[in-house]
Amino acid sequence: MKVFQIALLFLLVVPFVEIYLLLQVGGIIGAVPTIFLVVLTAVLGAWLLKQQGLATLQRFQSSLAQGTLPAYEMVEGPILLVGGALLLTPGFITDIMGFACLIPQLRRKIAQYVIENHLIQAGGPFQPARSAEKDALEGEYHKED
């Protein structure tokens, strides 16, 4: 539930902060340069997203070809999607967070954190399989009319 509360707070606060920053920057450098800067970060972000996405896909395919589980690449894919969405959202804070998702070393650390702390504890795909005997209940059954 805590993650939901943080996400809700994020969705409520960030737009107001973004508007405030856009107005402040627009007051300093002007409206047209501010709009140009926002569009430039979106275009640059889309280009970087394409580059990083293709590199991640290539590593994914290479891991599969070697017969290993591409765990990091499977987690990095959604991180890249979030980063791309943040970069396409107008604003400076979302752009900083979006560019952070596109930095390979930082993205790898985030993926490592997710894999080690969330998937294993939640009984995700990296958890050893449980024995069917452990979950079996023994007893007799008969139907009464």
PDB file of C-alpha atoms in Angstrom:
ATOM      1  CA  MET A   1       0.000   0.000   0.000  1.00  0.00           C
ATOM      2  CA  LYS A   2       2.926   2.335   0.637  1.00  0.00           C
ATOM      3  CA  VAL A   3       3.974   2.207  -3.032  1.00  0.00           C
ATOM      4  CA  PHE A   4       0.466   3.251  -4.041  1.00  0.00           C
ATOM      5  CA  GLN A   5       0.553   6.218  -1.663  1.00  0.00           C
ATOM      6  CA  ILE A   6       3.936   7.346  -2.978  1.00  0.00           C
ATOM      7  CA  ALA A   7       2.753   7.016  -6.582  1.00  0.00           C
ATOM      8  CA  LEU A   8      -0.401   9.002  -5.807  1.00  0.00           C
ATOM      9  CA  LEU A   9       1.604  11.728  -4.113  1.00  0.00           C
ATOM     10  CA  PHE A  10       3.978  11.755  -7.077  1.00  0.00           C
ATOM     11  CA  LEU A  11       1.085  12.124  -9.537  1.00  0.00           C
ATOM     12  CA  LEU A  12      -0.399  14.984  -7.530  1.00  0.00           C
ATOM     13  CA  VAL A  13       2.739  16.977  -6.713  1.00  0.00           C
ATOM     14  CA  VAL A  14       4.912  16.621  -9.820  1.00  0.00           C
ATOM     15  CA  PRO A  15       2.566  18.409 -12.278  1.00  0.00           C
ATOM     16  CA  PHE A  16       2.413  21.480 -10.036  1.00  0.00           C
ATOM     17  CA  VAL A  17       6.180  21.539  -9.609  1.00  0.00           C
ATOM     18  CA  GLU A  18       6.652  21.051 -13.367  1.00  0.00           C
ATOM     19  CA  ILE A  19       4.326  23.956 -14.188  1.00  0.00           C
ATOM     20  CA  TYR A  20       6.094  26.151 -11.654  1.00  0.00           C
ATOM     21  CA  LEU A  21       9.527  25.312 -13.111  1.00  0.00           C
ATOM     22  CA  LEU A  22       8.322  25.827 -16.691  1.00  0.00           C
ATOM     23  CA  LEU A  23       6.958  29.257 -15.737  1.00  0.00           C
ATOM     24  CA  GLN A  24      10.164  30.208 -13.927  1.00  0.00           C
ATOM     25  CA  VAL A  25      12.415  29.087 -16.782  1.00  0.00           C
ATOM     26  CA  GLY A  26      10.070  30.733 -19.279  1.00  0.00           C
ATOM     27  CA  GLY A  27      10.327  33.974 -17.302  1.00  0.00           C
ATOM     28  CA  ILE A  28      14.126  33.823 -17.423  1.00  0.00           C
ATOM     29  CA  ILE A  29      14.836  32.669 -20.990  1.00  0.00           C
ATOM     30  CA  GLY A  30      11.473  33.346 -22.641  1.00  0.00           C
ATOM     31  CA  ALA A  31       8.548  31.219 -23.768  1.00  0.00           C
ATOM     32  CA  VAL A  32       9.873  30.131 -27.187  1.00  0.00           C
ATOM     33  CA  PRO A  33      13.275  28.938 -25.920  1.00  0.00           C
ATOM     34  CA  THR A  34      11.531  27.069 -23.084  1.00  0.00           C
ATOM     35  CA  ILE A  35       9.216  25.299 -25.522  1.00  0.00           C
ATOM     36  CA  PHE A  36      12.198  24.521 -27.754  1.00  0.00           C
ATOM     37  CA  LEU A  37      14.072  23.090 -24.776  1.00  0.00           C
ATOM     38  CA  VAL A  38      11.135  20.860 -23.829  1.00  0.00           C
ATOM     39  CA  VAL A  39      10.771  19.602 -27.421  1.00  0.00           C
ATOM     40  CA  LEU A  40      14.544  19.082 -27.702  1.00  0.00           C
ATOM     41  CA  THR A  41      14.645  16.904 -24.591  1.00  0.00           C
ATOM     42  CA  ALA A  42      11.723  14.851 -25.929  1.00  0.00           C
ATOM     43  CA  VAL A  43      13.442  14.284 -29.284  1.00  0.00           C
ATOM     44  CA  LEU A  44      16.802  13.541 -27.695  1.00  0.00           C
ATOM     45  CA  GLY A  45      15.109  11.207 -25.220  1.00  0.00           C
ATOM     46  CA  ALA A  46      13.307   9.327 -28.000  1.00  0.00           C
ATOM     47  CA  TRP A  47      16.589   8.843 -29.856  1.00  0.00           C
ATOM     48  CA  LEU A  48      18.389   7.633 -26.710  1.00  0.00           C
ATOM     49  CA  LEU A  49      15.453   5.361 -25.868  1.00  0.00           C
ATOM     50  CA  LYS A  50      15.742   3.748 -29.288  1.00  0.00           C
ATOM     51  CA  GLN A  51      19.497   3.217 -28.866  1.00  0.00           C
ATOM     52  CA  GLN A  52      19.214   1.784 -25.355  1.00  0.00           C
ATOM     53  CA  GLY A  53      16.171  -0.319 -26.260  1.00  0.00           C
ATOM     54  CA  LEU A  54      17.970  -1.922 -29.186  1.00  0.00           C
ATOM     55  CA  ALA A  55      21.052  -2.583 -27.041  1.00  0.00           C
ATOM     56  CA  THR A  56      18.882  -4.203 -24.353  1.00  0.00           C
ATOM     57  CA  LEU A  57      17.058  -6.293 -26.966  1.00  0.00           C
ATOM     58  CA  GLN A  58      20.399  -7.422 -28.369  1.00  0.00           C
ATOM     59  CA  ARG A  59      21.608  -8.474 -24.897  1.00  0.00           C
ATOM     60  CA  PHE A  60      18.268 -10.244 -24.334  1.00  0.00           C
ATOM     61  CA  GLN A  61      18.669 -12.258 -27.541  1.00  0.00           C
ATOM     62  CA  SER A  62      22.306 -12.994 -26.764  1.00  0.00           C
ATOM     63  CA  SER A  63      21.395 -14.355 -23.322  1.00  0.00           C
ATOM     64  CA  LEU A  64      18.700 -16.557 -24.830  1.00  0.00           C
ATOM     65  CA  ALA A  65      21.123 -17.833 -27.468  1.00  0.00           C
ATOM     66  CA  GLN A  66      23.588 -18.775 -24.706  1.00  0.00           C
ATOM     67  CA  GLY A  67      20.835 -20.574 -22.818  1.00  0.00           C
ATOM     68  CA  THR A  68      20.840 -18.233 -19.826  1.00  0.00           C
ATOM     69  CA  LEU A  69      17.886 -16.437 -18.277  1.00  0.00           C
ATOM     70  CA  PRO A  70      17.881 -12.775 -19.415  1.00  0.00           C
ATOM     71  CA  ALA A  71      16.662 -11.588 -15.999  1.00  0.00           C
ATOM     72  CA  TYR A  72      18.252  -8.143 -16.077  1.00  0.00           C
ATOM     73  CA  GLU A  73      17.063  -7.463 -19.588  1.00  0.00           C
ATOM     74  CA  MET A  74      13.494  -8.478 -18.678  1.00  0.00           C
ATOM     75  CA  VAL A  75      13.515  -5.948 -15.845  1.00  0.00           C
ATOM     76  CA  GLU A  76      15.349  -3.261 -17.838  1.00  0.00           C
ATOM     77  CA  GLY A  77      12.672  -3.280 -20.562  1.00  0.00           C
ATOM     78  CA  PRO A  78       9.937  -1.796 -18.358  1.00  0.00           C
ATOM     79  CA  ILE A  79      12.455   0.648 -16.863  1.00  0.00           C
ATOM     80  CA  LEU A  80      13.171   1.857 -20.401  1.00  0.00           C
ATOM     81  CA  LEU A  81       9.443   2.203 -21.083  1.00  0.00           C
ATOM     82  CA  VAL A  82       8.969   4.295 -17.947  1.00  0.00           C
ATOM     83  CA  GLY A  83      11.976   6.402 -18.907  1.00  0.00           C
ATOM     84  CA  GLY A  84      10.568   6.988 -22.384  1.00  0.00           C
ATOM     85  CA  ALA A  85       7.175   7.980 -21.003  1.00  0.00           C
ATOM     86  CA  LEU A  86       8.814  10.394 -18.570  1.00  0.00           C
ATOM     87  CA  LEU A  87      10.870  11.963 -21.375  1.00  0.00           C
ATOM     88  CA  LEU A  88       7.800  12.506 -23.527  1.00  0.00           C
ATOM     89  CA  THR A  89       6.018  14.213 -20.616  1.00  0.00           C
ATOM     90  CA  PRO A  90       6.721  17.950 -20.755  1.00  0.00           C
ATOM     91  CA  GLY A  91       8.752  19.178 -17.822  1.00  0.00           C
ATOM     92  CA  PHE A  92      12.230  19.270 -16.394  1.00  0.00           C
ATOM     93  CA  ILE A  93      11.841  16.943 -13.400  1.00  0.00           C
ATOM     94  CA  THR A  94      10.296  14.188 -15.512  1.00  0.00           C
ATOM     95  CA  ASP A  95      13.055  14.686 -18.093  1.00  0.00           C
ATOM     96  CA  ILE A  96      15.749  14.245 -15.447  1.00  0.00           C
ATOM     97  CA  MET A  97      14.065  11.091 -14.161  1.00  0.00           C
ATOM     98  CA  GLY A  98      13.579   9.824 -17.729  1.00  0.00           C
ATOM     99  CA  PHE A  99      17.213  10.392 -18.657  1.00  0.00           C
ATOM    100  CA  ALA A 100      18.226   8.628 -15.423  1.00  0.00           C
ATOM    101  CA  CYS A 101      16.308   5.544 -16.629  1.00  0.00           C
ATOM    102  CA  LEU A 102      18.329   5.596 -19.846  1.00  0.00           C
ATOM    103  CA  ILE A 103      21.750   5.559 -18.158  1.00  0.00           C
ATOM    104  CA  PRO A 104      22.871   1.919 -18.500  1.00  0.00           C
ATOM    105  CA  GLN A 105      24.760   1.709 -15.191  1.00  0.00           C
ATOM    106  CA  LEU A 106      21.921   3.249 -13.195  1.00  0.00           C
ATOM    107  CA  ARG A 107      19.329   1.137 -14.998  1.00  0.00           C
ATOM    108  CA  ARG A 108      21.371  -1.989 -14.187  1.00  0.00           C
ATOM    109  CA  LYS A 109      21.472  -1.023 -10.493  1.00  0.00           C
ATOM    110  CA  ILE A 110      17.696  -0.482 -10.455  1.00  0.00           C
ATOM    111  CA  ALA A 111      17.171  -3.852 -12.165  1.00  0.00           C
ATOM    112  CA  GLN A 112      19.502  -5.539  -9.680  1.00  0.00           C
ATOM    113  CA  TYR A 113      17.568  -4.014  -6.772  1.00  0.00           C
ATOM    114  CA  VAL A 114      14.238  -5.166  -8.216  1.00  0.00           C
ATOM    115  CA  ILE A 115      15.473  -8.681  -8.878  1.00  0.00           C
ATOM    116  CA  GLU A 116      17.163  -9.155  -5.508  1.00  0.00           C
ATOM    117  CA  ASN A 117      14.597  -7.482  -3.270  1.00  0.00           C
ATOM    118  CA  HIS A 118      11.226  -7.824  -4.890  1.00  0.00           C
ATOM    119  CA  LEU A 119      11.020 -10.810  -7.191  1.00  0.00           C
ATOM    120  CA  ILE A 120      12.682 -13.284  -4.868  1.00  0.00           C
ATOM    121  CA  GLN A 121      10.836 -12.161  -1.732  1.00  0.00           C
ATOM    122  CA  ALA A 122       7.516 -12.136  -3.548  1.00  0.00           C
ATOM    123  CA  GLY A 123       8.014 -15.722  -4.734  1.00  0.00           C
ATOM    124  CA  GLY A 124       8.598 -14.596  -8.296  1.00  0.00           C
ATOM    125  CA  PRO A 125      10.089 -16.575 -11.161  1.00  0.00           C
ATOM    126  CA  PHE A 126      13.537 -16.656  -9.530  1.00  0.00           C
ATOM    127  CA  GLN A 127      12.274 -18.556  -6.485  1.00  0.00           C
ATOM    128  CA  PRO A 128      13.067 -22.275  -6.378  1.00  0.00           C
ATOM    129  CA  ALA A 129      10.091 -24.463  -7.228  1.00  0.00           C
ATOM    130  CA  ARG A 130       8.188 -25.818  -4.232  1.00  0.00           C
ATOM    131  CA  SER A 131       7.551 -29.488  -3.853  1.00  0.00           C
ATOM    132  CA  ALA A 132       4.041 -30.630  -4.702  1.00  0.00           C
ATOM    133  CA  GLU A 133       4.142 -33.059  -1.771  1.00  0.00           C
ATOM    134  CA  LYS A 134       4.571 -30.203   0.657  1.00  0.00           C
ATOM    135  CA  ASP A 135       1.246 -28.671  -0.414  1.00  0.00           C
ATOM    136  CA  ALA A 136      -0.705 -31.943  -0.629  1.00  0.00           C
ATOM    137  CA  LEU A 137      -3.456 -32.668   1.850  1.00  0.00           C
ATOM    138  CA  GLU A 138      -4.169 -36.290   2.615  1.00  0.00           C
ATOM    139  CA  GLY A 139      -7.535 -37.648   3.593  1.00  0.00           C
ATOM    140  CA  GLU A 140     -10.506 -39.688   2.516  1.00  0.00           C
ATOM    141  CA  TYR A 141     -13.465 -38.537   0.500  1.00  0.00           C
ATOM    142  CA  HIS A 142     -16.925 -39.936   0.299  1.00  0.00           C
ATOM    143  CA  LYS A 143     -20.106 -38.383  -0.996  1.00  0.00           C
ATOM    144  CA  GLU A 144     -23.177 -38.250   1.173  1.00  0.00           C
ATOM    145  CA  ASP A 145     -26.628 -38.057  -0.415  1.00  0.00           C
TER     146      ASP A 145
END
